[in-house]
PDB file of C-alpha atoms in Angstrom:
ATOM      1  CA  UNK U   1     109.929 -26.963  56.168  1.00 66.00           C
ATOM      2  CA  UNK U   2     111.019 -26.352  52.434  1.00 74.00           C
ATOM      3  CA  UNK U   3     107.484 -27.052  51.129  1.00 79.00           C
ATOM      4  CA  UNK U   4     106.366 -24.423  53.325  1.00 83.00           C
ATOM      5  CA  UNK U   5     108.964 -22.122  52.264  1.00 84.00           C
ATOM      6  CA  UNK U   6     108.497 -22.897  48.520  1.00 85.00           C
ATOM      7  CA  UNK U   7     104.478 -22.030  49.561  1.00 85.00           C
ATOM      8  CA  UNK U   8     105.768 -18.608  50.964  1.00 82.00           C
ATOM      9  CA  UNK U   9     107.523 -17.815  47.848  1.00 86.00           C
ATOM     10  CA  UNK U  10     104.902 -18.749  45.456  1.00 85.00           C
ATOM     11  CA  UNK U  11     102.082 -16.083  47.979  1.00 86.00           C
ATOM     12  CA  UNK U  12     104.528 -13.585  47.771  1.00 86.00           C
ATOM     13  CA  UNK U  13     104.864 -14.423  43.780  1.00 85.00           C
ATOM     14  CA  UNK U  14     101.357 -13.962  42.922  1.00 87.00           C
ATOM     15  CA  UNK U  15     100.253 -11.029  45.598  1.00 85.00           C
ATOM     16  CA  UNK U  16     102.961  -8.946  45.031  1.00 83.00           C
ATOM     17  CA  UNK U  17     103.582  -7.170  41.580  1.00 85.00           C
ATOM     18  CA  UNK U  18     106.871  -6.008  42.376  1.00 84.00           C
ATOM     19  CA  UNK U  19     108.090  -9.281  42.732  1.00 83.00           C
ATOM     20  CA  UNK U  20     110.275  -9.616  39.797  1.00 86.00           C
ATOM     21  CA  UNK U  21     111.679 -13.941  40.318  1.00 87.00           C
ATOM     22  CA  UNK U  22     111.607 -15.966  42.885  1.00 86.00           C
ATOM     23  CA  UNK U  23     115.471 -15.865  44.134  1.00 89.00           C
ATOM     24  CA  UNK U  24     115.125 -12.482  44.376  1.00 86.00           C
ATOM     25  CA  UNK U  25     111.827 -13.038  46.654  1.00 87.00           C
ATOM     26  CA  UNK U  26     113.988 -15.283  48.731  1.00 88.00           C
ATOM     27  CA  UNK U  27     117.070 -13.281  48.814  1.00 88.00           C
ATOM     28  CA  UNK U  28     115.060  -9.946  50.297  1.00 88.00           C
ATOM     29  CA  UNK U  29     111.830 -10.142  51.268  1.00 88.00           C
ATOM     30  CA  UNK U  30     111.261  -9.933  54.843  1.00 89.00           C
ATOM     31  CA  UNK U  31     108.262 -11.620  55.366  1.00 89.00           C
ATOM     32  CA  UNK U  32     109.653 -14.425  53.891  1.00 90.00           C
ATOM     33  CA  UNK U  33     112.938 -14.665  56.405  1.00 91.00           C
ATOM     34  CA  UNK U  34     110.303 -14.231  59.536  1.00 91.00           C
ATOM     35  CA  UNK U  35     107.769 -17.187  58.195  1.00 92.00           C
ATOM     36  CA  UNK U  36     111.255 -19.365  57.700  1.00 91.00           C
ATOM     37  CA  UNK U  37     112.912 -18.241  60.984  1.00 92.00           C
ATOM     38  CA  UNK U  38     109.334 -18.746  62.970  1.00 92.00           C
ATOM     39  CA  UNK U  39     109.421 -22.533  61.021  1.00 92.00           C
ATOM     40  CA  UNK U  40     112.515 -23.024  63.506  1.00 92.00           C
ATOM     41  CA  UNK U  41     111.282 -21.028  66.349  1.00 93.00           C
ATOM     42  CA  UNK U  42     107.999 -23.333  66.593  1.00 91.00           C
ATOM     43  CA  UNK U  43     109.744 -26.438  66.144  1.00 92.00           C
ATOM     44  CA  UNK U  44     111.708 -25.799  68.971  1.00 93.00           C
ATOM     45  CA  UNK U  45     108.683 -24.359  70.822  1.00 92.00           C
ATOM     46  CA  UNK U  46     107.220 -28.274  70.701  1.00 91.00           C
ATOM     47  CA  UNK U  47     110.335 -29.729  71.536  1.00 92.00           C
ATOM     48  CA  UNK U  48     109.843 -28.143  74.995  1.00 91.00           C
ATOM     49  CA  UNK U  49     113.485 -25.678  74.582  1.00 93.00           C
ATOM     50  CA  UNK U  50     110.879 -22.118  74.761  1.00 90.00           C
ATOM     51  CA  UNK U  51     114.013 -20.321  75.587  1.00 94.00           C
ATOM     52  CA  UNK U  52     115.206 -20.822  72.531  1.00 94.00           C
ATOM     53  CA  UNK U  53     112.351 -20.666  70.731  1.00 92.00           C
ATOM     54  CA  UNK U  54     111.750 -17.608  72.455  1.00 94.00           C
ATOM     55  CA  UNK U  55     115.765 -16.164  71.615  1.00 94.00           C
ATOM     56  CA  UNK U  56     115.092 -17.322  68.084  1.00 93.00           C
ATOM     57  CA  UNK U  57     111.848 -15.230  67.549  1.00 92.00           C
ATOM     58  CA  UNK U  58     113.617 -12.331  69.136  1.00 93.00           C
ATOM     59  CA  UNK U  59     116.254 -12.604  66.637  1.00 94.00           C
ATOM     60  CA  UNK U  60     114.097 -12.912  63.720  1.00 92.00           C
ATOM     61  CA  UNK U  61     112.354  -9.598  64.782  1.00 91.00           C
ATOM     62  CA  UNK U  62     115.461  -7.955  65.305  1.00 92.00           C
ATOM     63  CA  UNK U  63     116.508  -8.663  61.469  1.00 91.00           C
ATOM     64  CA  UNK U  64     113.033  -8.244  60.012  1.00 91.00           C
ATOM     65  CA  UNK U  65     110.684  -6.032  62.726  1.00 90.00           C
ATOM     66  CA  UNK U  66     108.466  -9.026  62.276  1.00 91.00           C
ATOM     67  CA  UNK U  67     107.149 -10.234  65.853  1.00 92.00           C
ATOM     68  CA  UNK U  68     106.033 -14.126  65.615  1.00 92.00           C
ATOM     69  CA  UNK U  69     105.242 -16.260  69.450  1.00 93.00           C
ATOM     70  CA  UNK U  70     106.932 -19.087  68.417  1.00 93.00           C
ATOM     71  CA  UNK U  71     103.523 -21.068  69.588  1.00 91.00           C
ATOM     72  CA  UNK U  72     101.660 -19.302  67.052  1.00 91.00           C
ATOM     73  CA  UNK U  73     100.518 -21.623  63.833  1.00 91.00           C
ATOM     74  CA  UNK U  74     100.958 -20.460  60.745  1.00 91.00           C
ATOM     75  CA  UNK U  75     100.506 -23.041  57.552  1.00 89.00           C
ATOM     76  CA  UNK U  76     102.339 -22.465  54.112  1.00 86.00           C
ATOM     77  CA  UNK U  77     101.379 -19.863  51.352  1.00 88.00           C
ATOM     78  CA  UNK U  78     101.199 -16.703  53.926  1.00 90.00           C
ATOM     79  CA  UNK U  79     102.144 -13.724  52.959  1.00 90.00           C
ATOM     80  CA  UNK U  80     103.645 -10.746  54.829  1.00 91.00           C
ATOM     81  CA  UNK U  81     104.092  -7.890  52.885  1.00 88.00           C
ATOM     82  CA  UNK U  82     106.504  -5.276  53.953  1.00 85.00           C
ATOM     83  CA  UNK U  83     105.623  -6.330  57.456  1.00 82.00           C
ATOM     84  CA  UNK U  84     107.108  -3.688  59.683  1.00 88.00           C
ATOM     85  CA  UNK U  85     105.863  -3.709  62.457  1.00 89.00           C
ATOM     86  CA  UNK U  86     103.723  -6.831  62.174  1.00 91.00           C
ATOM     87  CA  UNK U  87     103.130  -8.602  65.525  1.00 92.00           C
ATOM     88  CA  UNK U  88     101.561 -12.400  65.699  1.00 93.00           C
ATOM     89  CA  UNK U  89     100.281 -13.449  69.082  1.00 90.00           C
ATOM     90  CA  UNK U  90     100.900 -16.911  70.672  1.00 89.00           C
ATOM     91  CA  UNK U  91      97.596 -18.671  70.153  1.00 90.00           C
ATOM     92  CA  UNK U  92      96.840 -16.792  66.733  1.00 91.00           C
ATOM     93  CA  UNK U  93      96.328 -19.514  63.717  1.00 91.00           C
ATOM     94  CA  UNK U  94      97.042 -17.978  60.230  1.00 92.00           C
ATOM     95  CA  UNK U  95      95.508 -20.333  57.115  1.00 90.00           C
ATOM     96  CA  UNK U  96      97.078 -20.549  53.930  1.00 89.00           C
ATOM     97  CA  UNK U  97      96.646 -17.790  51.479  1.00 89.00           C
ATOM     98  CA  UNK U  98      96.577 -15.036  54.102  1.00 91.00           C
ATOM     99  CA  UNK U  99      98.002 -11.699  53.494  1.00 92.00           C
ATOM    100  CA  UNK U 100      99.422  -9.339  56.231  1.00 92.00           C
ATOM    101  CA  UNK U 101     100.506  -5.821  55.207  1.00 92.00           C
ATOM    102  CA  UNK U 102     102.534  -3.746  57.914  1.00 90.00           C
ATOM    103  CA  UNK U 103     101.712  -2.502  61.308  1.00 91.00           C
ATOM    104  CA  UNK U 104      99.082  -5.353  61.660  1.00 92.00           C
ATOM    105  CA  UNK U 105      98.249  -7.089  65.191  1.00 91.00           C
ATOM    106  CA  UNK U 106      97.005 -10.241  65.498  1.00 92.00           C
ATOM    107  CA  UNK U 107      96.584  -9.856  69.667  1.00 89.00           C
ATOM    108  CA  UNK U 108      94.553 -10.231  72.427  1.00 86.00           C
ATOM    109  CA  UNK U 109      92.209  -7.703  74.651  1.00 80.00           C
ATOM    110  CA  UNK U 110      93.803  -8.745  78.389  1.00 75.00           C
ATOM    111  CA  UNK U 111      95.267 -11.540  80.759  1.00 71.00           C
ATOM    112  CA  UNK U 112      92.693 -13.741  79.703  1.00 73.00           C
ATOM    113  CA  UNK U 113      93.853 -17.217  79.354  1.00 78.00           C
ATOM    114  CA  UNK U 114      93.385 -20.284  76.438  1.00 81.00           C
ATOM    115  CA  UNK U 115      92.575 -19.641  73.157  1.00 87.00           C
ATOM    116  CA  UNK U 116      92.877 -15.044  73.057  1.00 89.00           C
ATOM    117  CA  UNK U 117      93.887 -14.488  69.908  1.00 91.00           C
ATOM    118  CA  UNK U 118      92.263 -14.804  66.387  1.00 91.00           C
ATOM    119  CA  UNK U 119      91.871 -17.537  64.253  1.00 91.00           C
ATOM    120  CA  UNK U 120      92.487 -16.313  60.410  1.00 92.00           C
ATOM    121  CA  UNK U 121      90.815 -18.392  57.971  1.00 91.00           C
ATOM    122  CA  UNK U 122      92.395 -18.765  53.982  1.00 90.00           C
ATOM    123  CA  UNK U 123      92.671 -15.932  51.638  1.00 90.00           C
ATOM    124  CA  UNK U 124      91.577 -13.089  54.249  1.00 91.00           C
ATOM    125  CA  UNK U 125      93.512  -9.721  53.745  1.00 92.00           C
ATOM    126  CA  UNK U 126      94.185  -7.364  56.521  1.00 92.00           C
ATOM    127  CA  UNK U 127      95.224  -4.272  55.230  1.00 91.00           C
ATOM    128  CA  UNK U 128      98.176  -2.085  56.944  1.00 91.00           C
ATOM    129  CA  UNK U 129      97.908  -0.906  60.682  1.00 90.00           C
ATOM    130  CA  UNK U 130      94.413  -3.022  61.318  1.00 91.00           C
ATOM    131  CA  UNK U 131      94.114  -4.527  64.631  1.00 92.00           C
ATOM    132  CA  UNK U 132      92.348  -8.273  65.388  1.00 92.00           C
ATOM    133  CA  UNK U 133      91.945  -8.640  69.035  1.00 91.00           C
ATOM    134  CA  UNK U 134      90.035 -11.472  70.613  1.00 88.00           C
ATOM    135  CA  UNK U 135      89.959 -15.354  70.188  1.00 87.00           C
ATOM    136  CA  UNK U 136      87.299 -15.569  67.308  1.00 88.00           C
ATOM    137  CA  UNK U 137      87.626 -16.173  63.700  1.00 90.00           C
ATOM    138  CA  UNK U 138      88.283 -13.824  60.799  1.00 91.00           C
ATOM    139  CA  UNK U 139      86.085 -15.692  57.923  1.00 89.00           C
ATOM    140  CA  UNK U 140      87.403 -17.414  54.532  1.00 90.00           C
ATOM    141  CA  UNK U 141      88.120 -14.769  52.222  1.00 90.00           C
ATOM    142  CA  UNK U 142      87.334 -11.675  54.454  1.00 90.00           C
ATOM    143  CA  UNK U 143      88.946  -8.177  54.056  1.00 91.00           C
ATOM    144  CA  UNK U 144      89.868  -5.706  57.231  1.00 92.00           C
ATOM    145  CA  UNK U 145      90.562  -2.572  55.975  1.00 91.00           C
ATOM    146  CA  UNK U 146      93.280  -0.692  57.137  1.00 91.00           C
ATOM    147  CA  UNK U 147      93.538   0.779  60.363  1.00 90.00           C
ATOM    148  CA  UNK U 148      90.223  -0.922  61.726  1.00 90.00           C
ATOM    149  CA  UNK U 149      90.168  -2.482  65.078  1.00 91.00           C
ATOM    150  CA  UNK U 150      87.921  -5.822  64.808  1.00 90.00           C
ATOM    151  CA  UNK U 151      86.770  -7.067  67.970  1.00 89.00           C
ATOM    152  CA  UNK U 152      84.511  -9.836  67.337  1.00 87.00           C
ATOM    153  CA  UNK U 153      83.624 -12.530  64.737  1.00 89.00           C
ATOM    154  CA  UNK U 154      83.777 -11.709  61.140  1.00 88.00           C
ATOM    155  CA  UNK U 155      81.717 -13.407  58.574  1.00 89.00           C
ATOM    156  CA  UNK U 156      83.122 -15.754  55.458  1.00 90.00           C
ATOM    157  CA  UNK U 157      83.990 -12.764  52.722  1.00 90.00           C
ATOM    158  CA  UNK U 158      82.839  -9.580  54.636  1.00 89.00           C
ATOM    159  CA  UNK U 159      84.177  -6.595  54.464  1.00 89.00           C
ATOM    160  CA  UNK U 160      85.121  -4.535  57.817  1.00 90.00           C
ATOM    161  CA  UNK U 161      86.213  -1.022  58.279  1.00 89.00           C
ATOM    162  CA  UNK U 162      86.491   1.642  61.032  1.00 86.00           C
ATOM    163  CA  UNK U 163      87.054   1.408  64.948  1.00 84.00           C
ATOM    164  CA  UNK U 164      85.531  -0.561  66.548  1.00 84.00           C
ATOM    165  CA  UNK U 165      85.332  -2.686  63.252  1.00 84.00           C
ATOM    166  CA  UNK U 166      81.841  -3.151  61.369  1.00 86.00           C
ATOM    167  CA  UNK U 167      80.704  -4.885  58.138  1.00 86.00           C
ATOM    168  CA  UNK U 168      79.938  -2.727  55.057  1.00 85.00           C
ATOM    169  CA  UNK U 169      79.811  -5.862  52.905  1.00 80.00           C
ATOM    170  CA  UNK U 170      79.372  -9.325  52.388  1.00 82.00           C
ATOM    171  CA  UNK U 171      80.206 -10.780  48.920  1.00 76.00           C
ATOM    172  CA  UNK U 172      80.175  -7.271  47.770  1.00 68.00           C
ATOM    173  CA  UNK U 173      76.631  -6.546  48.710  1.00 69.00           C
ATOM    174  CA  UNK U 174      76.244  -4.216  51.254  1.00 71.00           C
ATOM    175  CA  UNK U 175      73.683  -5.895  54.573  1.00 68.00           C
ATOM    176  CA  UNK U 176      71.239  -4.923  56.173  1.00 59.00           C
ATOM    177  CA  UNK U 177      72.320  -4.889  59.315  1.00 53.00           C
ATOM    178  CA  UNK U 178      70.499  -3.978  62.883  1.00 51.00           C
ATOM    179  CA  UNK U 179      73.959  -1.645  63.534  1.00 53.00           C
ATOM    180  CA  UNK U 180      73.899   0.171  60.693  1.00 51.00           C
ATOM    181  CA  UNK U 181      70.094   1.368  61.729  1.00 56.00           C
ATOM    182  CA  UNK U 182      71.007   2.244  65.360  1.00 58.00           C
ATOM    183  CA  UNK U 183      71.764   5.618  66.376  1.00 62.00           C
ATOM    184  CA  UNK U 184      74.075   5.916  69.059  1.00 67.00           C
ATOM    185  CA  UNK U 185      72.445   9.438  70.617  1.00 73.00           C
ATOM    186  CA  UNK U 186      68.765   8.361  70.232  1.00 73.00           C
ATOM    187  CA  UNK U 187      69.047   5.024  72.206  1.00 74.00           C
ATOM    188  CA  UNK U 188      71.250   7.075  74.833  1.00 79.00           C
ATOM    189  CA  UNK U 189      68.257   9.923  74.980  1.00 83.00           C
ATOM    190  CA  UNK U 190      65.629   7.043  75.153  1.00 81.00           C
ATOM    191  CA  UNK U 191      67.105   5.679  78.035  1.00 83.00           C
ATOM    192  CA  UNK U 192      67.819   9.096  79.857  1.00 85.00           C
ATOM    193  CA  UNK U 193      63.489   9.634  79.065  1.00 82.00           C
ATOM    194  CA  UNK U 194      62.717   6.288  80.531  1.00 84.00           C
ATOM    195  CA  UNK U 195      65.145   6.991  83.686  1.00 84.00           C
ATOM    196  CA  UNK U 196      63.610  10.406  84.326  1.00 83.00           C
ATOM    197  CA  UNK U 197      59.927   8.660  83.797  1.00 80.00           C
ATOM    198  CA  UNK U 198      60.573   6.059  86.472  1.00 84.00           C
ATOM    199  CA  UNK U 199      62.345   8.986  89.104  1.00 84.00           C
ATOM    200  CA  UNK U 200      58.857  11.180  88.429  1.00 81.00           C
ATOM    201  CA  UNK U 201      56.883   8.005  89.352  1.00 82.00           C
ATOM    202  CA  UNK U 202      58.832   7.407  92.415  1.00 83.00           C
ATOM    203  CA  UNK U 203      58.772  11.171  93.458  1.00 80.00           C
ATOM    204  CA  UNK U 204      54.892  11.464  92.835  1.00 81.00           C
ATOM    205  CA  UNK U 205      54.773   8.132  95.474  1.00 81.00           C
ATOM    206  CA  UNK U 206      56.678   9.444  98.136  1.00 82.00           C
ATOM    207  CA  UNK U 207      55.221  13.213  97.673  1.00 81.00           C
ATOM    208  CA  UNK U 208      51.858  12.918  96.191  1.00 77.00           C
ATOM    209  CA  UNK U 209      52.595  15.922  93.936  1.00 76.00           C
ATOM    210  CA  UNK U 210      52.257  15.647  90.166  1.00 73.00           C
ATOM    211  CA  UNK U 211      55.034  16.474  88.080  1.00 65.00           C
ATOM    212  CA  UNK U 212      54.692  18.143  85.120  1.00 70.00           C
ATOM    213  CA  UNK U 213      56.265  20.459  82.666  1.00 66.00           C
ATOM    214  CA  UNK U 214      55.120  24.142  81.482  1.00 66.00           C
ATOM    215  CA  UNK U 215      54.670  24.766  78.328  1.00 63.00           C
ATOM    216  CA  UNK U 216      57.458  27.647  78.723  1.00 67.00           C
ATOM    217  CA  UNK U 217      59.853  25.162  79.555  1.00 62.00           C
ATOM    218  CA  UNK U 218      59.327  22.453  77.298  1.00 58.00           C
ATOM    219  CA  UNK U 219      59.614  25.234  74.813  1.00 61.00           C
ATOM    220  CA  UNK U 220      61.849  27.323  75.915  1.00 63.00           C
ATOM    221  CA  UNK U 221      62.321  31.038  74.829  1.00 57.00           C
ATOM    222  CA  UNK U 222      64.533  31.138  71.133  1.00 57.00           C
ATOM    223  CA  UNK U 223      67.760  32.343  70.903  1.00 50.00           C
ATOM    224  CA  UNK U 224      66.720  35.595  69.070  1.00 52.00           C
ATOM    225  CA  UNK U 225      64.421  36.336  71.496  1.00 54.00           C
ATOM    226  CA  UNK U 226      66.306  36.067  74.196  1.00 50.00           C
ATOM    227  CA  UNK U 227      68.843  38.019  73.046  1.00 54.00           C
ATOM    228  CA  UNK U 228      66.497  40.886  72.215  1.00 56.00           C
ATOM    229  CA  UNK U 229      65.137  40.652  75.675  1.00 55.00           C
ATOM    230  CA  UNK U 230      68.304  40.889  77.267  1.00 55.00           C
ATOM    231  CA  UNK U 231      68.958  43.969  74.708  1.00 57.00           C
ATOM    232  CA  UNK U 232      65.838  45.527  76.348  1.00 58.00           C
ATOM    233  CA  UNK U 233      66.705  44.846  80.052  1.00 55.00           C
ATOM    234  CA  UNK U 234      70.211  46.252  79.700  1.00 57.00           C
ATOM    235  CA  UNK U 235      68.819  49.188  77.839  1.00 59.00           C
ATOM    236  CA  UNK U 236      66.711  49.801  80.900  1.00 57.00           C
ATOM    237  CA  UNK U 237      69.349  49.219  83.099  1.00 51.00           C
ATOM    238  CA  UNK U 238      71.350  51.758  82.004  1.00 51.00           C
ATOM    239  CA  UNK U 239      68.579  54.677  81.318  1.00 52.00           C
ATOM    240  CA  UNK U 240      68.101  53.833  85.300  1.00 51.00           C
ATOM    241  CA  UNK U 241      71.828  54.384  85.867  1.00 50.00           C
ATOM    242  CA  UNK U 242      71.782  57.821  83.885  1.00 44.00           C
ATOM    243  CA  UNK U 243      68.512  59.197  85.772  1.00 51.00           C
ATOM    244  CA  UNK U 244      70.396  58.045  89.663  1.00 49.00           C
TER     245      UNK U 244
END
């Protein structure tokens, strides 16, 4: 339990330069009290006394607005910056050199039951308000930026940003991914075309008339034009109304 909590100090040592000494780290830093009072909670989690457990965690995020499931694993050397607002789900596994800011959730995406929530592999950041939902794993050394919502598997040292969460980089280098070449409104459009073909075929079956489009209204009038036309029609409109 102490070599964990010496770990602790040391992640918030060398992540944090506002960390001044270690007692001082100790002494005030949040995420430190909520990684030493979840050390408790989850030992008494596997001793079978989860109301305890359970009253201990609540206590801890009373003091520190850190939520921890006392099931949760979390190894040595993580640190939880600020952490406000920080909540850990019960089957979520944090490796060492982790760093939380605040606002993050490590959660799940329903009542599904086993392994729902994520598995964080060593030295990944997750940057303040970002959301991890799902039972997959977060790759060695990957970044979430903040506020993205990542909802599947993320690669050894990717980078992933925006809602739902996508990778911009790998290693620095952006990918050349099959998402990043999709457009949303053309694959929607396709599939409206090839609904509409397979309705005209059906309809040309049942009717034996053949279906198909003017050249007026596949090109409809322009905007200009229309508007002058409707100029015209109200201007005759209203020389009828003064001859009446």
């Amino acid at each position: 339990m102490f070599k964990r909590l010496r770990a602790d100090i040391n992640a918030a040592k060398r992540n944090d330069p506002a960390a001044r000494n270690k007692f001082e780290i100790w002494l005030t830093y949040s995420g430190v009290h909520a990684l030493s009072w979840h050390r408790l909670a989850n030992r008494l989690y596997r001793m079978h006394l989860k109301l305890l457990a359970r009253m201990t965690s609540q206590f801890a995020k009373f003091l520190t607005g850190i939520e921890i499931h006392p099931a949760a694993k979390i190894e040595g050397g993580v640190f939880i910056d600020h952490g406000m607002g920080v909540v850990i789900g019960e089957t979520a596994e944090v490796k060492s050199g982790v760093v939380i800011y605040q606002g993050v959730t490590l959660g799940g995406t329903g009542k599904e039951k086993g392994k729902r929530h994520p598995t964080i592999e060593k030295d990944v950041i997750i940057s303040a308000g970002a959301k991890v939902l799902g039972g997959f794993t977060v790759g060695e050394g990957a970044k979430i930026g903040a506020g993205a919502v990542v909802l599947k598997e993320v690669p050894p040292h990717a980078t992933v940003v925006g809602v739902p969460g996508r990778v911009v980089r790998i290693k620095g280098e952006k990918p050349d991914l099959l998402q990043e070449k999709l457009d949303p409104n053309a694959e929607e459009i396709r599939a409206l075309k090839c609904r509409i073909h397979k309705l005209e075929s059906a309809l040309e079956r049942l009717t034996g008339e053949k279906f198909e489009c003017t050249q007026d209204e596949l090109f409809p009038v322009p905007a200009q034009e229309a508007e002058s036309n409707d100029g015209e029609m109200n201007e005759e409109i209203g020389k009828e109304g003064l001859e009446e």
